[in-house]
């Protein structure tokens, strides 16, 4: 009896598929946050936001995320990530970004550019608290900007 060999093409396809799945899992595994002197950058899988500290209107710590309609994204175990729309604000089509690594922990609510909202938290509650105080201090340390129309 002869041994039937698989085609190398299918072996390569299987290996590439496994690599792509591992990369996607790694990208969505946690929130990748980078802070600079002028902004904060949040990357989680396909979702990326860059918010300048000068655009921050408020930084709050909230226990729960309000009910929202998911436009795209996912929920898995204790993670919730994606783009949502609030039920009460469904006519204006304002997107709310959610980067939550641990649902039971408090969330940081950022309001920027007058009405855009972002909810985020980190897996570690101490790191989450540090991030909240860092963002709060950055927002509070900015000089007030008034627009005078004369």
Short mmCIF file of N, CA and C in Angstrom, two decimals:
data_model
loop_
_atom_site.label_atom_id
_atom_site.label_comp_id
_atom_site.label_asym_id
_atom_site.label_seq_id
_atom_site.Cartn_x
_atom_site.Cartn_y
_atom_site.Cartn_z
N UNK A 1 0.82 -1.17 0.00
CA UNK A 1 0.00 0.00 0.00
C UNK A 1 0.87 1.24 0.00
N UNK A 2 0.48 2.15 -0.80
CA UNK A 2 1.22 3.40 -0.89
C UNK A 2 0.68 4.41 0.12
N UNK A 3 1.57 5.25 0.58
CA UNK A 3 1.17 6.30 1.52
C UNK A 3 0.73 7.51 0.70
N UNK A 4 -0.46 8.01 1.04
CA UNK A 4 -1.01 9.16 0.33
C UNK A 4 -0.49 10.43 0.99
N UNK A 5 0.16 11.28 0.22
CA UNK A 5 0.73 12.52 0.75
C UNK A 5 -0.21 13.69 0.48
N UNK A 6 -0.28 14.58 1.44
CA UNK A 6 -1.07 15.78 1.25
C UNK A 6 -0.28 16.75 0.37
N UNK A 7 -1.03 17.63 -0.22
CA UNK A 7 -0.38 18.67 -1.00
C UNK A 7 0.22 19.70 -0.06
N UNK A 8 1.35 20.21 -0.39
CA UNK A 8 2.01 21.23 0.44
C UNK A 8 1.19 22.51 0.50
N UNK A 9 0.44 22.79 -0.53
CA UNK A 9 -0.38 24.00 -0.56
C UNK A 9 -1.32 24.05 0.64
N UNK A 10 -2.02 22.95 0.93
CA UNK A 10 -2.97 22.93 2.04
C UNK A 10 -2.27 23.04 3.39
N UNK A 11 -1.08 22.49 3.49
CA UNK A 11 -0.30 22.65 4.73
C UNK A 11 0.05 24.11 4.97
N UNK A 12 0.44 24.81 3.91
CA UNK A 12 0.77 26.23 4.02
C UNK A 12 -0.48 27.03 4.39
N UNK A 13 -1.62 26.72 3.79
CA UNK A 13 -2.86 27.43 4.10
C UNK A 13 -3.24 27.25 5.57
N UNK A 14 -3.10 26.05 6.09
CA UNK A 14 -3.43 25.79 7.49
C UNK A 14 -2.49 26.57 8.41
N UNK A 15 -1.20 26.59 8.13
CA UNK A 15 -0.23 27.30 8.96
C UNK A 15 -0.51 28.81 8.92
N UNK A 16 -0.78 29.37 7.75
CA UNK A 16 -1.07 30.80 7.63
C UNK A 16 -2.35 31.15 8.39
N UNK A 17 -3.36 30.30 8.31
CA UNK A 17 -4.61 30.53 9.03
C UNK A 17 -4.39 30.55 10.54
N UNK A 18 -3.61 29.64 11.04
CA UNK A 18 -3.32 29.60 12.47
C UNK A 18 -2.55 30.85 12.90
N UNK A 19 -1.59 31.28 12.09
CA UNK A 19 -0.81 32.48 12.41
C UNK A 19 -1.71 33.71 12.44
N UNK A 20 -2.61 33.85 11.46
CA UNK A 20 -3.52 35.00 11.42
C UNK A 20 -4.44 34.99 12.64
N UNK A 21 -4.94 33.84 13.04
CA UNK A 21 -5.82 33.75 14.21
C UNK A 21 -5.07 34.12 15.50
N UNK A 22 -3.83 33.70 15.64
CA UNK A 22 -3.04 34.04 16.81
C UNK A 22 -2.76 35.54 16.84
N UNK A 23 -2.45 36.13 15.70
CA UNK A 23 -2.21 37.57 15.64
C UNK A 23 -3.47 38.36 15.99
N UNK A 24 -4.63 37.93 15.49
CA UNK A 24 -5.90 38.61 15.81
C UNK A 24 -6.20 38.50 17.31
N UNK A 25 -5.97 37.35 17.89
CA UNK A 25 -6.19 37.17 19.33
C UNK A 25 -5.25 38.06 20.13
N UNK A 26 -3.99 38.14 19.73
CA UNK A 26 -3.03 38.99 20.42
C UNK A 26 -3.41 40.46 20.32
N UNK A 27 -3.87 40.89 19.16
CA UNK A 27 -4.24 42.29 18.97
C UNK A 27 -5.44 42.68 19.82
N UNK A 28 -6.38 41.77 20.01
CA UNK A 28 -7.58 42.05 20.79
C UNK A 28 -7.44 41.67 22.26
N UNK A 29 -6.34 41.06 22.63
CA UNK A 29 -6.17 40.53 23.98
C UNK A 29 -6.27 41.61 25.04
N UNK A 30 -5.71 42.77 24.78
CA UNK A 30 -5.77 43.85 25.75
C UNK A 30 -5.74 45.19 25.02
N UNK A 31 -5.98 46.24 25.78
CA UNK A 31 -5.88 47.59 25.23
C UNK A 31 -4.42 48.00 25.23
N UNK A 32 -3.94 48.42 24.08
CA UNK A 32 -2.57 48.89 23.96
C UNK A 32 -2.64 50.41 24.01
N UNK A 33 -2.16 50.99 25.11
CA UNK A 33 -2.30 52.42 25.34
C UNK A 33 -0.92 53.07 25.36
N UNK A 34 -0.82 54.15 24.60
CA UNK A 34 0.42 54.94 24.58
C UNK A 34 0.06 56.39 24.88
N UNK A 35 0.76 56.97 25.84
CA UNK A 35 0.51 58.37 26.16
C UNK A 35 1.74 59.18 25.77
N UNK A 36 1.50 60.29 25.13
CA UNK A 36 2.53 61.26 24.79
C UNK A 36 2.28 62.51 25.60
N UNK A 37 3.03 63.55 25.35
CA UNK A 37 2.82 64.79 26.09
C UNK A 37 1.54 65.49 25.67
N UNK A 38 1.07 65.25 24.44
CA UNK A 38 -0.11 65.96 23.93
C UNK A 38 -1.34 65.09 23.74
N UNK A 39 -1.19 63.77 23.74
CA UNK A 39 -2.34 62.92 23.42
C UNK A 39 -2.22 61.54 24.04
N UNK A 40 -3.30 60.80 23.92
CA UNK A 40 -3.35 59.40 24.31
C UNK A 40 -3.81 58.61 23.08
N UNK A 41 -3.14 57.49 22.84
CA UNK A 41 -3.48 56.63 21.71
C UNK A 41 -3.91 55.28 22.26
N UNK A 42 -5.07 54.82 21.81
CA UNK A 42 -5.62 53.55 22.29
C UNK A 42 -5.79 52.64 21.08
N UNK A 43 -5.21 51.46 21.15
CA UNK A 43 -5.31 50.48 20.08
C UNK A 43 -5.82 49.18 20.68
N UNK A 44 -6.85 48.64 20.08
CA UNK A 44 -7.37 47.35 20.49
C UNK A 44 -7.86 46.64 19.25
N UNK A 45 -7.03 45.77 18.72
CA UNK A 45 -7.39 45.06 17.50
C UNK A 45 -7.53 46.00 16.33
N UNK A 46 -8.72 46.06 15.76
CA UNK A 46 -8.98 46.91 14.60
C UNK A 46 -9.34 48.34 15.00
N UNK A 47 -9.56 48.58 16.28
CA UNK A 47 -10.04 49.87 16.75
C UNK A 47 -8.88 50.72 17.24
N UNK A 48 -8.82 51.95 16.77
CA UNK A 48 -7.75 52.88 17.15
C UNK A 48 -8.34 54.26 17.36
N UNK A 49 -7.99 54.88 18.47
CA UNK A 49 -8.40 56.26 18.75
C UNK A 49 -7.19 57.04 19.24
N UNK A 50 -7.12 58.26 18.78
CA UNK A 50 -6.09 59.18 19.23
C UNK A 50 -6.82 60.43 19.72
N UNK A 51 -6.66 60.73 21.01
CA UNK A 51 -7.37 61.85 21.61
C UNK A 51 -6.34 62.82 22.18
N UNK A 52 -6.43 64.05 21.73
CA UNK A 52 -5.54 65.08 22.27
C UNK A 52 -6.07 65.51 23.63
N UNK A 53 -5.16 65.75 24.55
CA UNK A 53 -5.57 66.18 25.90
C UNK A 53 -6.31 67.51 25.85
N UNK A 54 -5.99 68.35 24.88
CA UNK A 54 -6.66 69.64 24.77
C UNK A 54 -8.11 69.50 24.32
N UNK A 55 -8.49 68.34 23.77
CA UNK A 55 -9.87 68.10 23.32
C UNK A 55 -10.74 67.47 24.41
N UNK A 56 -10.14 67.09 25.54
CA UNK A 56 -10.91 66.45 26.60
C UNK A 56 -11.85 67.44 27.27
N UNK A 57 -13.10 67.05 27.39
CA UNK A 57 -14.09 67.86 28.09
C UNK A 57 -14.31 67.36 29.51
N UNK A 58 -14.32 66.05 29.68
CA UNK A 58 -14.48 65.51 31.03
C UNK A 58 -13.85 64.12 31.11
N UNK A 59 -13.41 63.81 32.32
CA UNK A 59 -12.85 62.49 32.64
C UNK A 59 -13.56 62.04 33.90
N UNK A 60 -14.31 60.96 33.80
CA UNK A 60 -15.09 60.45 34.93
C UNK A 60 -14.82 58.98 35.15
N UNK A 61 -15.05 58.52 36.37
CA UNK A 61 -15.00 57.10 36.67
C UNK A 61 -16.43 56.65 36.88
N UNK A 62 -16.88 55.66 36.11
CA UNK A 62 -18.25 55.17 36.21
C UNK A 62 -18.22 53.67 36.49
N UNK A 63 -19.25 53.19 37.16
CA UNK A 63 -19.33 51.76 37.49
C UNK A 63 -19.82 50.93 36.31
N UNK A 64 -20.81 51.46 35.58
CA UNK A 64 -21.42 50.69 34.49
C UNK A 64 -21.45 51.51 33.21
N UNK A 65 -21.45 50.80 32.12
CA UNK A 65 -21.62 51.42 30.81
C UNK A 65 -23.12 51.52 30.56
N UNK A 66 -23.62 52.64 30.03
CA UNK A 66 -25.06 52.73 29.76
C UNK A 66 -25.47 51.75 28.66
N UNK A 67 -26.75 51.40 28.59
CA UNK A 67 -27.21 50.49 27.54
C UNK A 67 -26.98 51.13 26.16
N UNK A 68 -26.41 50.35 25.27
CA UNK A 68 -26.11 50.85 23.94
C UNK A 68 -26.35 49.77 22.90
N UNK A 69 -26.49 50.21 21.67
CA UNK A 69 -26.64 49.32 20.53
C UNK A 69 -25.26 49.12 19.91
N UNK A 70 -24.88 47.87 19.71
CA UNK A 70 -23.58 47.57 19.13
C UNK A 70 -23.62 47.77 17.62
N UNK A 71 -22.75 48.64 17.11
CA UNK A 71 -22.62 48.81 15.67
C UNK A 71 -21.67 47.75 15.11
N UNK A 72 -20.55 47.59 15.77
CA UNK A 72 -19.65 46.47 15.49
C UNK A 72 -18.73 46.29 16.68
N UNK A 73 -18.14 45.14 16.79
CA UNK A 73 -17.30 44.83 17.93
C UNK A 73 -17.64 43.47 18.48
N UNK A 74 -17.23 43.21 19.71
CA UNK A 74 -17.47 41.90 20.29
C UNK A 74 -17.48 41.97 21.81
N UNK A 75 -18.07 40.97 22.41
CA UNK A 75 -18.03 40.74 23.85
C UNK A 75 -17.58 39.31 24.05
N UNK A 76 -16.57 39.13 24.87
CA UNK A 76 -16.08 37.79 25.15
C UNK A 76 -15.60 37.74 26.59
N UNK A 77 -16.16 36.81 27.35
CA UNK A 77 -15.84 36.66 28.76
C UNK A 77 -16.02 38.00 29.48
N UNK A 78 -14.95 38.63 29.92
CA UNK A 78 -15.06 39.89 30.65
C UNK A 78 -14.60 41.07 29.82
N UNK A 79 -14.57 40.92 28.52
CA UNK A 79 -14.11 41.98 27.62
C UNK A 79 -15.27 42.47 26.77
N UNK A 80 -15.23 43.75 26.48
CA UNK A 80 -16.21 44.33 25.56
C UNK A 80 -15.47 45.41 24.78
N UNK A 81 -15.47 45.26 23.48
CA UNK A 81 -14.74 46.21 22.64
C UNK A 81 -15.52 46.48 21.38
N UNK A 82 -15.42 47.70 20.91
CA UNK A 82 -16.06 48.02 19.64
C UNK A 82 -16.65 49.40 19.60
N UNK A 83 -17.49 49.58 18.59
CA UNK A 83 -18.15 50.85 18.36
C UNK A 83 -19.64 50.66 18.63
N UNK A 84 -20.19 51.54 19.46
CA UNK A 84 -21.58 51.44 19.89
C UNK A 84 -22.30 52.75 19.61
N UNK A 85 -23.62 52.72 19.79
CA UNK A 85 -24.45 53.92 19.70
C UNK A 85 -25.43 53.87 20.86
N UNK A 86 -25.54 54.98 21.58
CA UNK A 86 -26.45 55.03 22.72
C UNK A 86 -27.89 54.98 22.23
N UNK A 87 -28.77 54.32 22.99
CA UNK A 87 -30.18 54.21 22.60
C UNK A 87 -30.85 55.57 22.54
N UNK A 88 -30.61 56.39 23.55
CA UNK A 88 -31.29 57.68 23.60
C UNK A 88 -30.78 58.65 22.55
N UNK A 89 -29.63 58.35 21.94
CA UNK A 89 -29.02 59.26 20.99
C UNK A 89 -28.93 58.62 19.60
N UNK A 90 -29.87 57.73 19.28
CA UNK A 90 -29.76 56.97 18.04
C UNK A 90 -30.02 57.81 16.80
N UNK A 91 -30.66 58.96 16.94
CA UNK A 91 -30.95 59.80 15.77
C UNK A 91 -29.73 60.60 15.31
N UNK A 92 -28.85 60.94 16.23
CA UNK A 92 -27.69 61.75 15.85
C UNK A 92 -26.54 60.90 15.34
N UNK A 93 -26.59 59.61 15.54
CA UNK A 93 -25.59 58.68 15.03
C UNK A 93 -24.19 58.99 15.54
N UNK A 94 -24.09 59.38 16.80
CA UNK A 94 -22.78 59.60 17.41
C UNK A 94 -22.26 58.27 17.93
N UNK A 95 -21.04 57.98 17.58
CA UNK A 95 -20.45 56.71 17.96
C UNK A 95 -19.81 56.81 19.34
N UNK A 96 -19.93 55.74 20.10
CA UNK A 96 -19.29 55.62 21.40
C UNK A 96 -18.31 54.46 21.30
N UNK A 97 -17.06 54.73 21.59
CA UNK A 97 -16.05 53.68 21.54
C UNK A 97 -15.92 53.05 22.92
N UNK A 98 -15.83 51.72 22.95
CA UNK A 98 -15.71 50.99 24.20
C UNK A 98 -14.48 50.10 24.12
N UNK A 99 -13.58 50.28 25.08
CA UNK A 99 -12.37 49.46 25.21
C UNK A 99 -12.32 48.95 26.64
N UNK A 100 -13.09 47.94 26.95
CA UNK A 100 -13.18 47.43 28.31
C UNK A 100 -12.51 46.06 28.38
N UNK A 101 -11.47 45.97 29.20
CA UNK A 101 -10.75 44.71 29.38
C UNK A 101 -11.31 43.87 30.53
N UNK A 102 -12.01 44.50 31.48
CA UNK A 102 -12.52 43.77 32.63
C UNK A 102 -13.82 44.43 33.08
N UNK A 103 -14.96 43.84 32.70
CA UNK A 103 -16.27 44.45 32.92
C UNK A 103 -16.56 44.76 34.40
N UNK A 104 -16.20 43.90 35.37
CA UNK A 104 -16.53 44.23 36.76
C UNK A 104 -15.82 45.48 37.30
N UNK A 105 -14.65 45.84 36.76
CA UNK A 105 -13.92 47.02 37.24
C UNK A 105 -14.63 48.31 36.80
N UNK A 106 -14.41 49.39 37.54
CA UNK A 106 -14.94 50.69 37.10
C UNK A 106 -14.33 51.08 35.75
N UNK A 107 -15.08 51.87 35.00
CA UNK A 107 -14.65 52.31 33.68
C UNK A 107 -14.32 53.79 33.69
N UNK A 108 -13.38 54.18 32.84
CA UNK A 108 -13.05 55.58 32.66
C UNK A 108 -13.88 56.08 31.49
N UNK A 109 -14.64 57.13 31.73
CA UNK A 109 -15.47 57.72 30.68
C UNK A 109 -14.81 59.02 30.24
N UNK A 110 -14.43 59.07 28.97
CA UNK A 110 -13.85 60.28 28.39
C UNK A 110 -14.87 60.92 27.47
N UNK A 111 -15.11 62.20 27.65
CA UNK A 111 -15.92 62.98 26.72
C UNK A 111 -14.97 63.96 26.07
N UNK A 112 -14.94 63.94 24.75
CA UNK A 112 -14.01 64.79 24.02
C UNK A 112 -14.69 65.36 22.78
N UNK A 113 -14.12 66.42 22.26
CA UNK A 113 -14.69 67.12 21.10
C UNK A 113 -16.16 67.45 21.34
N UNK A 114 -16.48 67.93 22.51
CA UNK A 114 -17.80 68.38 22.94
C UNK A 114 -18.81 67.27 23.21
N UNK A 115 -18.85 66.20 22.41
CA UNK A 115 -19.90 65.22 22.65
C UNK A 115 -19.51 63.77 22.36
N UNK A 116 -18.32 63.52 21.89
CA UNK A 116 -17.89 62.15 21.62
C UNK A 116 -17.51 61.47 22.93
N UNK A 117 -17.88 60.19 23.05
CA UNK A 117 -17.64 59.47 24.30
C UNK A 117 -16.79 58.24 24.04
N UNK A 118 -15.99 57.91 25.05
CA UNK A 118 -15.17 56.71 25.01
C UNK A 118 -15.14 56.12 26.41
N UNK A 119 -15.38 54.83 26.52
CA UNK A 119 -15.29 54.12 27.78
C UNK A 119 -14.11 53.18 27.68
N UNK A 120 -13.28 53.16 28.72
CA UNK A 120 -12.14 52.27 28.72
C UNK A 120 -11.82 51.83 30.14
N UNK A 121 -11.18 50.70 30.24
CA UNK A 121 -10.57 50.31 31.51
C UNK A 121 -9.47 49.30 31.21
N UNK A 122 -8.68 49.04 32.22
CA UNK A 122 -7.59 48.10 32.10
C UNK A 122 -7.87 46.89 32.97
N UNK A 123 -7.23 45.81 32.69
CA UNK A 123 -7.46 44.58 33.43
C UNK A 123 -7.10 44.74 34.91
N UNK A 124 -5.99 45.40 35.18
CA UNK A 124 -5.52 45.61 36.54
C UNK A 124 -6.20 46.85 37.12
N UNK A 125 -6.88 46.71 38.24
CA UNK A 125 -7.62 47.84 38.81
C UNK A 125 -6.69 48.96 39.29
N UNK A 126 -5.49 48.63 39.74
CA UNK A 126 -4.54 49.67 40.15
C UNK A 126 -4.06 50.48 38.95
N UNK A 127 -3.77 49.80 37.86
CA UNK A 127 -3.37 50.49 36.64
C UNK A 127 -4.51 51.35 36.11
N UNK A 128 -5.72 50.83 36.24
CA UNK A 128 -6.90 51.58 35.82
C UNK A 128 -7.04 52.87 36.63
N UNK A 129 -6.83 52.77 37.93
CA UNK A 129 -6.89 53.94 38.82
C UNK A 129 -5.79 54.94 38.48
N UNK A 130 -4.59 54.45 38.19
CA UNK A 130 -3.48 55.33 37.81
C UNK A 130 -3.80 56.06 36.50
N UNK A 131 -4.37 55.33 35.54
CA UNK A 131 -4.71 55.94 34.26
C UNK A 131 -5.78 57.01 34.45
N UNK A 132 -6.77 56.75 35.29
CA UNK A 132 -7.81 57.74 35.57
C UNK A 132 -7.20 59.01 36.15
N UNK A 133 -6.34 58.87 37.16
CA UNK A 133 -5.74 60.05 37.78
C UNK A 133 -4.81 60.78 36.81
N UNK A 134 -4.10 60.03 35.98
CA UNK A 134 -3.24 60.65 34.97
C UNK A 134 -4.07 61.49 34.00
N UNK A 135 -5.16 60.93 33.48
CA UNK A 135 -6.01 61.65 32.54
C UNK A 135 -6.71 62.84 33.20
N UNK A 136 -7.15 62.64 34.43
CA UNK A 136 -7.80 63.73 35.18
C UNK A 136 -6.82 64.88 35.39
N UNK A 137 -5.59 64.57 35.77
CA UNK A 137 -4.58 65.61 35.97
C UNK A 137 -4.23 66.31 34.66
N UNK A 138 -4.15 65.57 33.57
CA UNK A 138 -3.86 66.17 32.27
C UNK A 138 -4.98 67.12 31.87
N UNK A 139 -6.21 66.70 32.08
CA UNK A 139 -7.35 67.55 31.72
C UNK A 139 -7.40 68.79 32.60
N UNK A 140 -7.16 68.62 33.90
CA UNK A 140 -7.23 69.75 34.84
C UNK A 140 -6.06 70.72 34.69
N UNK A 141 -4.93 70.23 34.21
CA UNK A 141 -3.76 71.09 34.09
C UNK A 141 -3.77 71.95 32.83
N UNK A 142 -4.68 71.66 31.91
CA UNK A 142 -4.75 72.44 30.69
C UNK A 142 -5.37 73.80 30.98
N UNK A 143 -4.86 74.84 30.36
CA UNK A 143 -5.48 76.16 30.55
C UNK A 143 -6.87 76.20 29.94
N UNK A 144 -7.74 76.93 30.57
CA UNK A 144 -9.10 77.08 30.04
C UNK A 144 -9.07 77.88 28.74
N UNK A 145 -9.83 77.41 27.77
CA UNK A 145 -9.88 78.11 26.49
C UNK A 145 -11.29 78.61 26.27
N UNK A 146 -11.41 79.90 26.14
CA UNK A 146 -12.71 80.51 25.88
C UNK A 146 -12.71 81.04 24.47
N UNK A 147 -13.80 80.84 23.80
CA UNK A 147 -13.92 81.39 22.45
C UNK A 147 -14.79 82.64 22.55
N UNK A 148 -14.19 83.76 22.28
CA UNK A 148 -14.95 85.02 22.34
C UNK A 148 -15.25 85.48 20.93
N UNK A 149 -16.49 85.71 20.67
CA UNK A 149 -16.93 86.17 19.35
C UNK A 149 -17.25 87.65 19.44
N UNK A 150 -16.40 88.44 18.83
CA UNK A 150 -16.62 89.90 18.86
C UNK A 150 -16.78 90.43 17.47
#
